[in-house]
Amino acid sequence: MPTSKDVAQAAGVAQSTVSYVLSGKRPISEKTRKKVEAAIEQLTYQPNAGARALASRKTRVIGLVIPFIPELEMGSIMEFVSVIASTARQFDHDILLVTDDEGAAGLSRVVGQQICDGLILMQVEDEDERLPVAAA
């Protein structure tokens, strides 16, 4: 798995330049940016999700809370999951599936650990105990 150091070496630039190209935090000349992008494509480089999350404070993960009802036909729910997951991927996000069998307590764990940037709740009720937790 290539690293940003490998990309920098292939592009003939400093590792910090690769970081700036990826983050967009500093202006980089068009020529240098294209060299870095070419090296990224050539090496099929993928940024480390953990490092990216630390630097940006964003996980790029969406929590999808699905109903846990053993007698329910999961086929219809999986259609929703499939559409949500493919749409998230179009925006460079991943999906974390969370079952709602633990209710608000389980959701508190996910929110408290900050393992996702946002939540999609399925089967929301009028007085749903999960809503205050999700809004936190």
PDB file of C-alpha atoms in Angstrom, residues 5-130:
ATOM      1  CA  LYS A   5       5.946   9.547   1.264  1.00  0.00           C
ATOM      2  CA  ASP A   6       5.921   7.276  -1.804  1.00  0.00           C
ATOM      3  CA  VAL A   7       3.743   9.789  -3.661  1.00  0.00           C
ATOM      4  CA  ALA A   8       6.130  12.612  -2.749  1.00  0.00           C
ATOM      5  CA  GLN A   9       9.114  10.622  -3.978  1.00  0.00           C
ATOM      6  CA  ALA A  10       7.380   9.707  -7.256  1.00  0.00           C
ATOM      7  CA  ALA A  11       6.326  13.328  -7.840  1.00  0.00           C
ATOM      8  CA  GLY A  12       9.697  14.748  -6.796  1.00  0.00           C
ATOM      9  CA  VAL A  13       8.200  16.961  -4.094  1.00  0.00           C
ATOM     10  CA  ALA A  14       8.217  17.191  -0.307  1.00  0.00           C
ATOM     11  CA  GLN A  15       5.758  15.062   1.653  1.00  0.00           C
ATOM     12  CA  SER A  16       4.177  18.259   2.995  1.00  0.00           C
ATOM     13  CA  THR A  17       3.408  19.299  -0.591  1.00  0.00           C
ATOM     14  CA  VAL A  18       1.436  16.078  -1.083  1.00  0.00           C
ATOM     15  CA  SER A  19      -0.467  16.865   2.095  1.00  0.00           C
ATOM     16  CA  TYR A  20      -1.246  20.406   0.897  1.00  0.00           C
ATOM     17  CA  VAL A  21      -2.445  19.140  -2.476  1.00  0.00           C
ATOM     18  CA  LEU A  22      -4.766  16.645  -0.775  1.00  0.00           C
ATOM     19  CA  SER A  23      -6.101  19.040   1.852  1.00  0.00           C
ATOM     20  CA  GLY A  24      -6.255  22.175  -0.272  1.00  0.00           C
ATOM     21  CA  LYS A  25      -5.056  24.162   2.757  1.00  0.00           C
ATOM     22  CA  ARG A  26      -2.305  25.984   0.869  1.00  0.00           C
ATOM     23  CA  PRO A  27      -2.018  27.192  -2.700  1.00  0.00           C
ATOM     24  CA  ILE A  28       0.118  24.893  -4.842  1.00  0.00           C
ATOM     25  CA  SER A  29       1.147  25.696  -8.406  1.00  0.00           C
ATOM     26  CA  GLU A  30      -0.837  23.983 -11.136  1.00  0.00           C
ATOM     27  CA  LYS A  31       2.303  22.238 -12.422  1.00  0.00           C
ATOM     28  CA  THR A  32       3.181  20.796  -8.999  1.00  0.00           C
ATOM     29  CA  ARG A  33      -0.422  19.824  -8.264  1.00  0.00           C
ATOM     30  CA  LYS A  34      -0.605  17.907 -11.558  1.00  0.00           C
ATOM     31  CA  LYS A  35       2.647  16.067 -10.783  1.00  0.00           C
ATOM     32  CA  VAL A  36       1.296  15.030  -7.387  1.00  0.00           C
ATOM     33  CA  GLU A  37      -2.066  13.978  -8.841  1.00  0.00           C
ATOM     34  CA  ALA A  38      -0.302  11.926 -11.534  1.00  0.00           C
ATOM     35  CA  ALA A  39       1.793  10.163  -8.872  1.00  0.00           C
ATOM     36  CA  ILE A  40      -1.346   9.490  -6.806  1.00  0.00           C
ATOM     37  CA  GLU A  41      -3.046   7.923  -9.818  1.00  0.00           C
ATOM     38  CA  GLN A  42       0.037   5.958 -10.882  1.00  0.00           C
ATOM     39  CA  LEU A  43       0.545   4.514  -7.393  1.00  0.00           C
ATOM     40  CA  THR A  44      -3.215   4.137  -6.722  1.00  0.00           C
ATOM     41  CA  TYR A  45      -2.632   5.956  -3.441  1.00  0.00           C
ATOM     42  CA  GLN A  46      -5.463   6.070  -0.900  1.00  0.00           C
ATOM     43  CA  PRO A  47      -5.095   8.455   2.055  1.00  0.00           C
ATOM     44  CA  ASN A  48      -5.061   6.795   5.477  1.00  0.00           C
ATOM     45  CA  ALA A  49      -8.580   7.231   6.875  1.00  0.00           C
ATOM     46  CA  GLY A  50      -7.366   7.439  10.483  1.00  0.00           C
ATOM     47  CA  ALA A  51      -4.783  10.117   9.757  1.00  0.00           C
ATOM     48  CA  ARG A  52      -7.280  11.994   7.626  1.00  0.00           C
ATOM     49  CA  ALA A  53      -9.863  11.921  10.422  1.00  0.00           C
ATOM     50  CA  LEU A  54      -7.330  13.203  12.951  1.00  0.00           C
ATOM     51  CA  ALA A  55      -6.256  16.060  10.717  1.00  0.00           C
ATOM     52  CA  SER A  56      -9.723  17.124   9.598  1.00  0.00           C
ATOM     53  CA  ARG A  57     -11.765  16.041  12.632  1.00  0.00           C
ATOM     54  CA  LYS A  58     -14.095  14.332  10.169  1.00  0.00           C
ATOM     55  CA  THR A  59     -14.447  10.578   9.823  1.00  0.00           C
ATOM     56  CA  ARG A  60     -16.288  10.645   6.480  1.00  0.00           C
ATOM     57  CA  VAL A  61     -18.497   7.928   7.970  1.00  0.00           C
ATOM     58  CA  ILE A  62     -22.282   8.095   8.259  1.00  0.00           C
ATOM     59  CA  GLY A  63     -23.993   5.917  10.843  1.00  0.00           C
ATOM     60  CA  LEU A  64     -27.066   4.176   9.463  1.00  0.00           C
ATOM     61  CA  VAL A  65     -29.317   2.922  12.252  1.00  0.00           C
ATOM     62  CA  ILE A  66     -31.494   0.106  10.951  1.00  0.00           C
ATOM     63  CA  PRO A  67     -34.349  -1.684  12.722  1.00  0.00           C
ATOM     64  CA  PHE A  68     -33.598  -4.987  14.398  1.00  0.00           C
ATOM     65  CA  ILE A  69     -36.791  -6.975  14.108  1.00  0.00           C
ATOM     66  CA  PRO A  70     -36.103 -10.711  13.657  1.00  0.00           C
ATOM     67  CA  GLU A  71     -39.461 -11.437  12.020  1.00  0.00           C
ATOM     68  CA  LEU A  72     -39.112  -8.537   9.557  1.00  0.00           C
ATOM     69  CA  GLU A  73     -38.169  -9.258   5.960  1.00  0.00           C
ATOM     70  CA  MET A  74     -34.703  -7.697   5.634  1.00  0.00           C
ATOM     71  CA  GLY A  75     -34.844  -7.573   1.823  1.00  0.00           C
ATOM     72  CA  SER A  76     -36.779  -4.306   1.748  1.00  0.00           C
ATOM     73  CA  ILE A  77     -34.498  -2.708   4.343  1.00  0.00           C
ATOM     74  CA  MET A  78     -31.415  -3.820   2.424  1.00  0.00           C
ATOM     75  CA  GLU A  79     -32.716  -2.000  -0.662  1.00  0.00           C
ATOM     76  CA  PHE A  80     -32.622   1.237   1.347  1.00  0.00           C
ATOM     77  CA  VAL A  81     -29.194   0.359   2.754  1.00  0.00           C
ATOM     78  CA  SER A  82     -27.852  -0.290  -0.747  1.00  0.00           C
ATOM     79  CA  VAL A  83     -29.069   3.055  -2.112  1.00  0.00           C
ATOM     80  CA  ILE A  84     -27.795   4.969   0.921  1.00  0.00           C
ATOM     81  CA  ALA A  85     -24.382   3.259   0.755  1.00  0.00           C
ATOM     82  CA  SER A  86     -23.909   3.858  -2.967  1.00  0.00           C
ATOM     83  CA  THR A  87     -24.941   7.498  -2.613  1.00  0.00           C
ATOM     84  CA  ALA A  88     -22.537   7.963   0.300  1.00  0.00           C
ATOM     85  CA  ARG A  89     -19.689   6.495  -1.791  1.00  0.00           C
ATOM     86  CA  GLN A  90     -20.382   9.084  -4.502  1.00  0.00           C
ATOM     87  CA  PHE A  91     -19.470  11.697  -1.893  1.00  0.00           C
ATOM     88  CA  ASP A  92     -16.425   9.792  -0.559  1.00  0.00           C
ATOM     89  CA  HIS A  93     -18.204   8.636   2.604  1.00  0.00           C
ATOM     90  CA  ASP A  94     -18.613   5.187   4.116  1.00  0.00           C
ATOM     91  CA  ILE A  95     -21.546   3.717   6.017  1.00  0.00           C
ATOM     92  CA  LEU A  96     -21.448   2.208   9.501  1.00  0.00           C
ATOM     93  CA  LEU A  97     -24.440  -0.085  10.028  1.00  0.00           C
ATOM     94  CA  VAL A  98     -25.863   0.106  13.540  1.00  0.00           C
ATOM     95  CA  THR A  99     -28.814  -2.003  14.659  1.00  0.00           C
ATOM     96  CA  ASP A 100     -31.343  -0.294  16.886  1.00  0.00           C
ATOM     97  CA  ASP A 101     -31.801  -3.285  19.215  1.00  0.00           C
ATOM     98  CA  GLU A 102     -29.978  -1.415  22.013  1.00  0.00           C
ATOM     99  CA  GLY A 103     -32.118   1.697  21.569  1.00  0.00           C
ATOM    100  CA  ALA A 104     -30.795   5.017  22.848  1.00  0.00           C
ATOM    101  CA  ALA A 105     -28.052   3.326  24.908  1.00  0.00           C
ATOM    102  CA  GLY A 106     -26.467   1.755  21.832  1.00  0.00           C
ATOM    103  CA  LEU A 107     -26.728   4.992  19.923  1.00  0.00           C
ATOM    104  CA  SER A 108     -25.076   6.827  22.841  1.00  0.00           C
ATOM    105  CA  ARG A 109     -22.044   4.570  22.435  1.00  0.00           C
ATOM    106  CA  VAL A 110     -21.719   5.422  18.730  1.00  0.00           C
ATOM    107  CA  VAL A 111     -22.212   9.150  19.338  1.00  0.00           C
ATOM    108  CA  GLY A 112     -19.915   9.197  22.385  1.00  0.00           C
ATOM    109  CA  GLN A 113     -17.060   7.499  20.540  1.00  0.00           C
ATOM    110  CA  GLN A 114     -17.417   9.967  17.649  1.00  0.00           C
ATOM    111  CA  ILE A 115     -16.992   7.223  15.092  1.00  0.00           C
ATOM    112  CA  CYS A 116     -19.253   8.898  12.547  1.00  0.00           C
ATOM    113  CA  ASP A 117     -19.981  12.433  11.391  1.00  0.00           C
ATOM    114  CA  GLY A 118     -23.735  12.035  11.234  1.00  0.00           C
ATOM    115  CA  LEU A 119     -26.596   9.580  11.577  1.00  0.00           C
ATOM    116  CA  ILE A 120     -29.488   8.357   9.504  1.00  0.00           C
ATOM    117  CA  LEU A 121     -32.230   6.828  11.648  1.00  0.00           C
ATOM    118  CA  MET A 122     -34.709   4.450  10.073  1.00  0.00           C
ATOM    119  CA  GLN A 123     -38.174   3.852  11.558  1.00  0.00           C
ATOM    120  CA  VAL A 124     -38.357   7.064  13.570  1.00  0.00           C
ATOM    121  CA  GLU A 125     -41.355   7.368  15.881  1.00  0.00           C
ATOM    122  CA  ASP A 126     -43.084  10.514  17.205  1.00  0.00           C
ATOM    123  CA  GLU A 127     -41.592  10.187  20.696  1.00  0.00           C
ATOM    124  CA  ASP A 128     -38.398   8.393  19.677  1.00  0.00           C
ATOM    125  CA  GLU A 129     -35.913   8.141  22.580  1.00  0.00           C
ATOM    126  CA  ARG A 130     -33.027   8.115  20.080  1.00  0.00           C
TER     127      ARG A 130
END
